[in-house]
PDB file of C-alpha atoms in Angstrom:
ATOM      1  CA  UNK G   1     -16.459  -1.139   8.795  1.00  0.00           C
ATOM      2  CA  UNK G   2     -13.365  -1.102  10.849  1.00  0.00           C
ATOM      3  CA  UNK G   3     -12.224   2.444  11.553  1.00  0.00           C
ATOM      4  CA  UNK G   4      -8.935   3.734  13.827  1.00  0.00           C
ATOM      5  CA  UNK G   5      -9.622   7.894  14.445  1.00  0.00           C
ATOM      6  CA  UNK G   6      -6.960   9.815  15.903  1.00  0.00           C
ATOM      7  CA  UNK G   7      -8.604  12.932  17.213  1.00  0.00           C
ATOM      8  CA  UNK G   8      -5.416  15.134  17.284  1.00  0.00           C
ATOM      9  CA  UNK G   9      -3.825  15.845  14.476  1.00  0.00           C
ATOM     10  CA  UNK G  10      -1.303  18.146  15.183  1.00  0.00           C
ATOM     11  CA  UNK G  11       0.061  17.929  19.245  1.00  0.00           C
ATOM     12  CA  UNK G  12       2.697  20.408  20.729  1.00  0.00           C
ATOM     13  CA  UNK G  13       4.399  19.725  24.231  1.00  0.00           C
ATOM     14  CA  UNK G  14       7.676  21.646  25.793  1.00  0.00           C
ATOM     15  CA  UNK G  15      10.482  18.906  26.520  1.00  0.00           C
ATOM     16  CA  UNK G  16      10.252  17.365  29.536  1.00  0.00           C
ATOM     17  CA  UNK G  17       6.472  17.692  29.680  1.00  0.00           C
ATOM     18  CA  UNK G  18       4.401  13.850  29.519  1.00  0.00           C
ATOM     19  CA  UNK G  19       2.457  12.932  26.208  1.00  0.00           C
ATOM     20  CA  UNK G  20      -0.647  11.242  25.419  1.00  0.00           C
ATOM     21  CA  UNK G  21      -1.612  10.015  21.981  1.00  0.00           C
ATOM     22  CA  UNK G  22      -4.801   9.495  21.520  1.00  0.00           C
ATOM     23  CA  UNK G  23      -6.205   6.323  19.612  1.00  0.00           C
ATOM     24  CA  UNK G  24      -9.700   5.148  19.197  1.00  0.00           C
ATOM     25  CA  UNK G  25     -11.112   2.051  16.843  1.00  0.00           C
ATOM     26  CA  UNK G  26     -14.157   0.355  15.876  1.00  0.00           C
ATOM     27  CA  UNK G  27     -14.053  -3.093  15.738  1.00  0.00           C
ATOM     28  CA  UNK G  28     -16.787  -5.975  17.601  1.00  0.00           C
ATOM     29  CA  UNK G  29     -13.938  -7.905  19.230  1.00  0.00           C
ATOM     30  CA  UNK G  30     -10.470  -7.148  20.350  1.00  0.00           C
ATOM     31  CA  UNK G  31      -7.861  -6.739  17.378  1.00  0.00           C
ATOM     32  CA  UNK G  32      -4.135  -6.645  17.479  1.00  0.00           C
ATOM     33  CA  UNK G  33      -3.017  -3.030  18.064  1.00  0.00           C
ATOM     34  CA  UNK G  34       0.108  -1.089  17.524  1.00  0.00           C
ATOM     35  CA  UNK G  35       1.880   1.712  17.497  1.00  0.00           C
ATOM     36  CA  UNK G  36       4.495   3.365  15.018  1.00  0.00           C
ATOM     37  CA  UNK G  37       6.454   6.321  14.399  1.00  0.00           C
ATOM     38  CA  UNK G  38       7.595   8.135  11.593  1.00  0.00           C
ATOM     39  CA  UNK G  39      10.351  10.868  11.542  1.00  0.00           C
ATOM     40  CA  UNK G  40      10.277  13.125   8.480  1.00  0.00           C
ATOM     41  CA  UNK G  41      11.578  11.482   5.499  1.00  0.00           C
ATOM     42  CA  UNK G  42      11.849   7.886   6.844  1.00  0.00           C
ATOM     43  CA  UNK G  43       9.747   5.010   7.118  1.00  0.00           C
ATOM     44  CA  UNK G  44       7.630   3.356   9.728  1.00  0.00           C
ATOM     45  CA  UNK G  45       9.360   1.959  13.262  1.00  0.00           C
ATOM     46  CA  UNK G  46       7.231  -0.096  15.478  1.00  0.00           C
ATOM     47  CA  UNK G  47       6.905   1.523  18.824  1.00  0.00           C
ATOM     48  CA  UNK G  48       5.065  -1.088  20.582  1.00  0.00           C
ATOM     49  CA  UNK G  49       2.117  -3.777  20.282  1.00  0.00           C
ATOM     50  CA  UNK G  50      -0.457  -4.943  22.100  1.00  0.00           C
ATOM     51  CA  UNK G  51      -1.794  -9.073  21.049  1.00  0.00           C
ATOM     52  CA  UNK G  52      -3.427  -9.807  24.296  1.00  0.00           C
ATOM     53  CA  UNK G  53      -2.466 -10.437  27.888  1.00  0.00           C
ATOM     54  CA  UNK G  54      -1.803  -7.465  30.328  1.00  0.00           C
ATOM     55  CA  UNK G  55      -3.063  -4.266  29.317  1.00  0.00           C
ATOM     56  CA  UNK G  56      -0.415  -1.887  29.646  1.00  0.00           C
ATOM     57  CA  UNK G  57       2.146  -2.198  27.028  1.00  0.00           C
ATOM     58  CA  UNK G  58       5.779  -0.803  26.885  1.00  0.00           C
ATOM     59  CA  UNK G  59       7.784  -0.191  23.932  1.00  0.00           C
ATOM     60  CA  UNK G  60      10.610   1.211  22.748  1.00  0.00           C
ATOM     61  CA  UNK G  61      12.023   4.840  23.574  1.00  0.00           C
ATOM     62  CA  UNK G  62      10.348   5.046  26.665  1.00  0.00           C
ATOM     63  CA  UNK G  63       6.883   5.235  25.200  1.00  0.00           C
ATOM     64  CA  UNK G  64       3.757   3.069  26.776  1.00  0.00           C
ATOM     65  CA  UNK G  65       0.222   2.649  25.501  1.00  0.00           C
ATOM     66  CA  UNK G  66      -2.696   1.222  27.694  1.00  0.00           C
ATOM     67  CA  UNK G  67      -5.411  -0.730  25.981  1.00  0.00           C
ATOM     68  CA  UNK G  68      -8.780   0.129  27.544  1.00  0.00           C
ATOM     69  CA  UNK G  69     -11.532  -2.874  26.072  1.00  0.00           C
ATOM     70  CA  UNK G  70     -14.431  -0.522  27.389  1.00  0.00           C
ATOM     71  CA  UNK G  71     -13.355   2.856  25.657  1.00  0.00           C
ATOM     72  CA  UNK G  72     -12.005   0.906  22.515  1.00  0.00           C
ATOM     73  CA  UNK G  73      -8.667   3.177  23.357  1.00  0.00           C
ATOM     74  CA  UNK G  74      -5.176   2.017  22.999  1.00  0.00           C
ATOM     75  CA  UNK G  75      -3.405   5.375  23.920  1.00  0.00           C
ATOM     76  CA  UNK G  76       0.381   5.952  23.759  1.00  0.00           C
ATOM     77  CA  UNK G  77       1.847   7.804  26.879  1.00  0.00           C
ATOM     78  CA  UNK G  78       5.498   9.254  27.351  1.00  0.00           C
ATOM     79  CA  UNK G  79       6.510  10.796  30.907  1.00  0.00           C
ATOM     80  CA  UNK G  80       8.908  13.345  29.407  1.00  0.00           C
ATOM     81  CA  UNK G  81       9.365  13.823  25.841  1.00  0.00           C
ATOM     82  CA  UNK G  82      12.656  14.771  24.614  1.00  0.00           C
ATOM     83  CA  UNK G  83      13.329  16.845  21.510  1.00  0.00           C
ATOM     84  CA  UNK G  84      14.126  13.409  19.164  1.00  0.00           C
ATOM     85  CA  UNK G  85      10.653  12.828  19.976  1.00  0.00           C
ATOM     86  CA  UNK G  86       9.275  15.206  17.224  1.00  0.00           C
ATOM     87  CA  UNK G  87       7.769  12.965  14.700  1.00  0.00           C
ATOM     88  CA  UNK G  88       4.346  11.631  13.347  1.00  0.00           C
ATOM     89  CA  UNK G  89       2.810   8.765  14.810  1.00  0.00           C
ATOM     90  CA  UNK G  90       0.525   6.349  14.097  1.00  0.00           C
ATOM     91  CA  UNK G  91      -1.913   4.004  15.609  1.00  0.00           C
ATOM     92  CA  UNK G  92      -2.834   1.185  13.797  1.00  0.00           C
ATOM     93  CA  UNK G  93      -5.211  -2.297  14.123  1.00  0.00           C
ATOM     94  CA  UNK G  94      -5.275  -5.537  12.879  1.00  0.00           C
ATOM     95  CA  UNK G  95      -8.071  -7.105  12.768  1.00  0.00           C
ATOM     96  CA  UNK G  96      -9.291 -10.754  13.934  1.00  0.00           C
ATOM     97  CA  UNK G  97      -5.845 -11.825  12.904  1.00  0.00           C
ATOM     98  CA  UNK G  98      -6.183 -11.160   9.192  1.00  0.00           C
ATOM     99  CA  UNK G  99      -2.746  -9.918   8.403  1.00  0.00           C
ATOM    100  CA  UNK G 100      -4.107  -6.477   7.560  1.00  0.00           C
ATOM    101  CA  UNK G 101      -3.215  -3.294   9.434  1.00  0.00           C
ATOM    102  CA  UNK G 102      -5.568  -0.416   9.380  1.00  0.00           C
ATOM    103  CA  UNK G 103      -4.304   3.150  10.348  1.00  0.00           C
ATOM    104  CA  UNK G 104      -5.591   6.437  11.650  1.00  0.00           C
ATOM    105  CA  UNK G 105      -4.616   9.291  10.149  1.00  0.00           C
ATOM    106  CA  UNK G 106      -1.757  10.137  12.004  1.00  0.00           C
ATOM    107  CA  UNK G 107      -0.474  12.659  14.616  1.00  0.00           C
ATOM    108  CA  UNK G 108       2.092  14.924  14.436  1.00  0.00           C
ATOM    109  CA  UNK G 109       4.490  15.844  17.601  1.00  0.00           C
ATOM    110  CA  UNK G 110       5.985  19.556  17.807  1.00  0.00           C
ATOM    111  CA  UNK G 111       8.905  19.316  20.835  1.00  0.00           C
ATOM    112  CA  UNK G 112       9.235  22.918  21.938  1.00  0.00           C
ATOM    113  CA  UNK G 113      12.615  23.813  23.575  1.00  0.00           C
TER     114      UNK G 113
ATOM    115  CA  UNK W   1      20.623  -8.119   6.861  1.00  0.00           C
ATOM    116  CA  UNK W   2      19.105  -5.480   5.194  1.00  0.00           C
ATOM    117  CA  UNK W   3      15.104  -5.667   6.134  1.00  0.00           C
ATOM    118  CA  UNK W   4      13.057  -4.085   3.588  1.00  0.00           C
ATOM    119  CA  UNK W   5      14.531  -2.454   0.809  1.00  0.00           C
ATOM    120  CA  UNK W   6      12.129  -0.199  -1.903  1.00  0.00           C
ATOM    121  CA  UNK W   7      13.889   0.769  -5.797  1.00  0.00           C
ATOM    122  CA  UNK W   8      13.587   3.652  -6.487  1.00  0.00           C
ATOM    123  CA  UNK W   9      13.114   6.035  -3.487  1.00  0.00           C
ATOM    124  CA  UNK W  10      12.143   8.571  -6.074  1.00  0.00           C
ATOM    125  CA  UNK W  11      10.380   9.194  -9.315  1.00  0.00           C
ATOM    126  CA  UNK W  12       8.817  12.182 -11.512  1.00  0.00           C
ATOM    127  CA  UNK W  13       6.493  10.729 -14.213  1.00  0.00           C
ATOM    128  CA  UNK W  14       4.231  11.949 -16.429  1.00  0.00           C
ATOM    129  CA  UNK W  15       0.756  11.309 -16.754  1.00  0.00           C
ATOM    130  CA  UNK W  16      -0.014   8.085 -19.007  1.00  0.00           C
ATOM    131  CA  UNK W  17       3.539   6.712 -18.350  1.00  0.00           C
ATOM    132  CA  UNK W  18       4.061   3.035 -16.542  1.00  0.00           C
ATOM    133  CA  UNK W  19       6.385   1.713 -13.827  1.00  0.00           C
ATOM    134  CA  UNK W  20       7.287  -0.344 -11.398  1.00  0.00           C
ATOM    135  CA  UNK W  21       8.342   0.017  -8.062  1.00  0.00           C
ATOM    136  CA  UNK W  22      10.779  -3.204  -6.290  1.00  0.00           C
ATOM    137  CA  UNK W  23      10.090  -4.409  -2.598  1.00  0.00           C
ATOM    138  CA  UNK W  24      12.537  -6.799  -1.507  1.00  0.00           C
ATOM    139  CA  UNK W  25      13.457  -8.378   1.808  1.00  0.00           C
ATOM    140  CA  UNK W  26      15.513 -10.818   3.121  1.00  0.00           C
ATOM    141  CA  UNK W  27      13.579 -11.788   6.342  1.00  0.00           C
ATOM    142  CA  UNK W  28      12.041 -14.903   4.308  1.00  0.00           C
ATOM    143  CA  UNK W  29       8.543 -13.534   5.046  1.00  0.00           C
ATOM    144  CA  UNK W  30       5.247 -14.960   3.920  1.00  0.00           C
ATOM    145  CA  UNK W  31       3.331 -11.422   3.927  1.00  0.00           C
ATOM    146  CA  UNK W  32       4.273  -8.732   1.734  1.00  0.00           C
ATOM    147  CA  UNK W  33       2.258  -5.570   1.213  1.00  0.00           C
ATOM    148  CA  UNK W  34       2.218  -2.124  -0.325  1.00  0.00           C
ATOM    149  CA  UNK W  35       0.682   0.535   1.010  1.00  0.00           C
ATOM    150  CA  UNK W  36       0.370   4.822  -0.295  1.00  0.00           C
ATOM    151  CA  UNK W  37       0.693   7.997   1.958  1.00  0.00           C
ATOM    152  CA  UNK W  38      -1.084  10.555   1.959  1.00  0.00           C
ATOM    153  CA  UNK W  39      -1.399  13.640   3.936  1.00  0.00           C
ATOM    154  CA  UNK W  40      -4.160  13.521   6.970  1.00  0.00           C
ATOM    155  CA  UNK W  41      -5.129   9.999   5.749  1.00  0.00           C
ATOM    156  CA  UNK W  42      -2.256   7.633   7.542  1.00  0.00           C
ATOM    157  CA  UNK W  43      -1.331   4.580   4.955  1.00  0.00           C
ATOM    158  CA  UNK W  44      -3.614   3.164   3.332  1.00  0.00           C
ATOM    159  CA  UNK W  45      -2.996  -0.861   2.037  1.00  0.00           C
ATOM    160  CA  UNK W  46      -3.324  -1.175  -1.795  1.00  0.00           C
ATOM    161  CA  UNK W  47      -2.433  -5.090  -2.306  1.00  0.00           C
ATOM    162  CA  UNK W  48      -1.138  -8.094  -0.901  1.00  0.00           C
ATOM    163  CA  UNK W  49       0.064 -11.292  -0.927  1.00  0.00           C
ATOM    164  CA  UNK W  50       0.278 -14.015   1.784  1.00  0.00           C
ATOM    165  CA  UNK W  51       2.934 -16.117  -0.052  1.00  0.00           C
ATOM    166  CA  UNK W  52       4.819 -16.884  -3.349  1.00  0.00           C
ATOM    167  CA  UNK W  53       2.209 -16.461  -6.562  1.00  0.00           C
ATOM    168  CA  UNK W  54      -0.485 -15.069  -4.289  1.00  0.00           C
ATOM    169  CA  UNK W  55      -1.794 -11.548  -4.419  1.00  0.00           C
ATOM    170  CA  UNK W  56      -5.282 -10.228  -2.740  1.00  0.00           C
ATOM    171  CA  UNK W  57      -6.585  -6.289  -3.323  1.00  0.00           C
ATOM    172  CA  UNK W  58      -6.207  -3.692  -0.509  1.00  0.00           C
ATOM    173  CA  UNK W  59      -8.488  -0.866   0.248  1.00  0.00           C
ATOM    174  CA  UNK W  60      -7.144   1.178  -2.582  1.00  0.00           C
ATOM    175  CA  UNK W  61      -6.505  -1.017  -5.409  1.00  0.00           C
ATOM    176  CA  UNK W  62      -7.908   0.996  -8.741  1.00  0.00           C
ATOM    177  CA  UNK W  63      -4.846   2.063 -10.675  1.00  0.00           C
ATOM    178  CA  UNK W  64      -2.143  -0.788  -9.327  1.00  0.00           C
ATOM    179  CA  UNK W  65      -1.147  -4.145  -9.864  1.00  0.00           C
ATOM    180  CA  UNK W  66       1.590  -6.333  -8.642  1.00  0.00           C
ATOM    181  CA  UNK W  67       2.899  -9.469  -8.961  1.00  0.00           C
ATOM    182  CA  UNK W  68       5.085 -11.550  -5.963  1.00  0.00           C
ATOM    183  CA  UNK W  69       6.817 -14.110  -8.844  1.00  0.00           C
ATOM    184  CA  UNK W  70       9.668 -15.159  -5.919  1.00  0.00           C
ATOM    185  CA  UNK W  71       8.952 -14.882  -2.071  1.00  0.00           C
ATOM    186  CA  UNK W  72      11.459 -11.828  -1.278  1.00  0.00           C
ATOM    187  CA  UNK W  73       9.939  -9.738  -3.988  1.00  0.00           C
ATOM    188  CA  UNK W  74       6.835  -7.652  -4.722  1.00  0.00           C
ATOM    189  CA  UNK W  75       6.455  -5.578  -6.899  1.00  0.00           C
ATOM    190  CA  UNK W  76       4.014  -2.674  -7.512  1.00  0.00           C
ATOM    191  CA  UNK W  77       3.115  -1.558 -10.837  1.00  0.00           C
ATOM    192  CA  UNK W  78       1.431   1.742 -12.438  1.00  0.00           C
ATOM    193  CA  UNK W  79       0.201   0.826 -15.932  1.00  0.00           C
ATOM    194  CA  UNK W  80      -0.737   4.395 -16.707  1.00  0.00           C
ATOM    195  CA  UNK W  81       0.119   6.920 -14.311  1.00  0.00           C
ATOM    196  CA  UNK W  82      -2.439   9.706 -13.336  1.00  0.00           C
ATOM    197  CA  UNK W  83      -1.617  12.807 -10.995  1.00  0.00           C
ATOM    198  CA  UNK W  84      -3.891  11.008  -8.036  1.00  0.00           C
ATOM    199  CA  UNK W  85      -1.470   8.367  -7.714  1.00  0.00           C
ATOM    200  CA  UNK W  86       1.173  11.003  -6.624  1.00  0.00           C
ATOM    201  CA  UNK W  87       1.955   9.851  -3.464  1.00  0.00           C
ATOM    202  CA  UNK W  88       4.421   8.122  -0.783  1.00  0.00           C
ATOM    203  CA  UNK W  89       4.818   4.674  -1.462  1.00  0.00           C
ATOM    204  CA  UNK W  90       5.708   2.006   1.381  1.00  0.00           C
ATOM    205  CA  UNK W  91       6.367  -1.552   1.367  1.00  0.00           C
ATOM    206  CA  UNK W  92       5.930  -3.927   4.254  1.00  0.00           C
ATOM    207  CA  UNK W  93       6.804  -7.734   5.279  1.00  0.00           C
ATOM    208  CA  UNK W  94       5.801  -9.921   8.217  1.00  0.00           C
ATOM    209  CA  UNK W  95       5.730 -13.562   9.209  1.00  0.00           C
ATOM    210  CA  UNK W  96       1.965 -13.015  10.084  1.00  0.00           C
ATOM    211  CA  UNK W  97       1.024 -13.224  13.269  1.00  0.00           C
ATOM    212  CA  UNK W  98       3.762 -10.355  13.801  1.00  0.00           C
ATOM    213  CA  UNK W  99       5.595  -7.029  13.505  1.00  0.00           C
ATOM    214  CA  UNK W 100       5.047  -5.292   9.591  1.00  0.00           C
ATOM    215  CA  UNK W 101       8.588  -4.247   9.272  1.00  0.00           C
ATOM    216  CA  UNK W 102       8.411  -1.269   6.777  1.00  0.00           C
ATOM    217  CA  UNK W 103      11.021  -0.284   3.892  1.00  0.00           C
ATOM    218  CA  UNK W 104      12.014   4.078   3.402  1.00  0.00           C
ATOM    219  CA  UNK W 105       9.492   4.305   1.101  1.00  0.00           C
ATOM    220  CA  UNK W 106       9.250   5.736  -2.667  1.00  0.00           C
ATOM    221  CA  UNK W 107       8.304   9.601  -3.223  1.00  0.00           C
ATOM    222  CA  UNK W 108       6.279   9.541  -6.658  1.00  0.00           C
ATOM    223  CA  UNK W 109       5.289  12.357  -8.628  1.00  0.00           C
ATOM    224  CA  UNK W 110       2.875  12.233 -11.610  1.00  0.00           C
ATOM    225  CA  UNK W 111       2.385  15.579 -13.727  1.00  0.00           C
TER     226      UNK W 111
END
């Protein structure tokens, strides 16, 4: 069955340090793969996506995610994280173009000052 | 232009009552779907529908039904309400091959 895992559920990082997200899924072929954020009390915003084509993806707020076919990885990286940046994200697939998103479990973001 | 819109954005119900939650958009979408939070377990999809009169079960479907009677609305419906079906309710819409654009969601509460 088609599974997304985000190992880390709970991440801090100071501002101004980088961030990695990590995302991992099991699927036999390549699926769509995204990226979204939620801050507390909202709903989801699309960070950035990844359909096909080159590899390294960048999105919105500064944030990039590299998909990796080999590792089945499609992490989200941020050079310096600023204190807005405290939220929960999510990774989530598609796949083979079914319409369907699947998502991991989610990762929270702590921004120390 | 709104987006995605969700009535109500909360609710307290007891167990064995019935409701409805409203998705609407005005993005003239094909796909609309619902979907429950949870803590630690991301969103999970509970039904669909790729079009006008169409609806397909999710992952999570026991408990639910819906109904998409014009294309900008779904609804979501609890028939009798039971304390596992406290959750965070989202909807979502998308042309297909494209973005889910997600509504604020609806905080339920069954006692």
């Amino acid at each position: 069955a088609q599974s997304v895992t985000q190992p880390d559920i709970h991440i801090t990082v100071s501002e101004g340090a980088s961030l990695e997200l990590r995302c991992n899924y099991s699927y036999g072929a390549t699926p769509y793969l995204f990226w979204y954020v939620q801050s507390p009390g909202q709903g989801l915003q699309l960070l950035l996506k990844y359909f096909s084509g080159d590899t390294l993806v960048q999105g919105i707020k500064g944030f990039e995610a590299e998909f990796k076919r080999s590792q089945s990885s499609f992490n989200l990286r941020k050079p310096s994280v600023h204190w807005s940046d405290a939220a929960e994200y999510f990774c989530a697939v598609e796949p083979g173009n079914t319409g369907k998103l699947i998502f991991g479990q989610g990762t929270t973001l702590q921004v120390k000052p | 232009n709104a987006g995605v819109t969700q009535t109500p954005k909360f609710r307290v119900l007891k167990t064995g009552q019935s409701m409805t939650l409203l998705c609407a958009q005005d993005m003239n979408h094909e796909y609309m779907y619902w979907y429950r939070q949870d803590p630690g377990m991301g969103l999970r999809l509970i039904h669909y529908s790729v079009g006008e009169g169409t609806t397909a079960k999710g992952e999570v479907p026991d408990g639910y039904n819906v109904s998409r009677l014009k294309k900008q609305n779904f609804l979501l419906g609890l028939e009798s309400a039971a304390p596992s079906q406290t959750s965070v309710y989202f909807c979502a819409s998308t042309h297909g091959e494209d973005t889910q654009y997600f509504g604020p969601g609806t905080r339920l509460t069954v006692l």
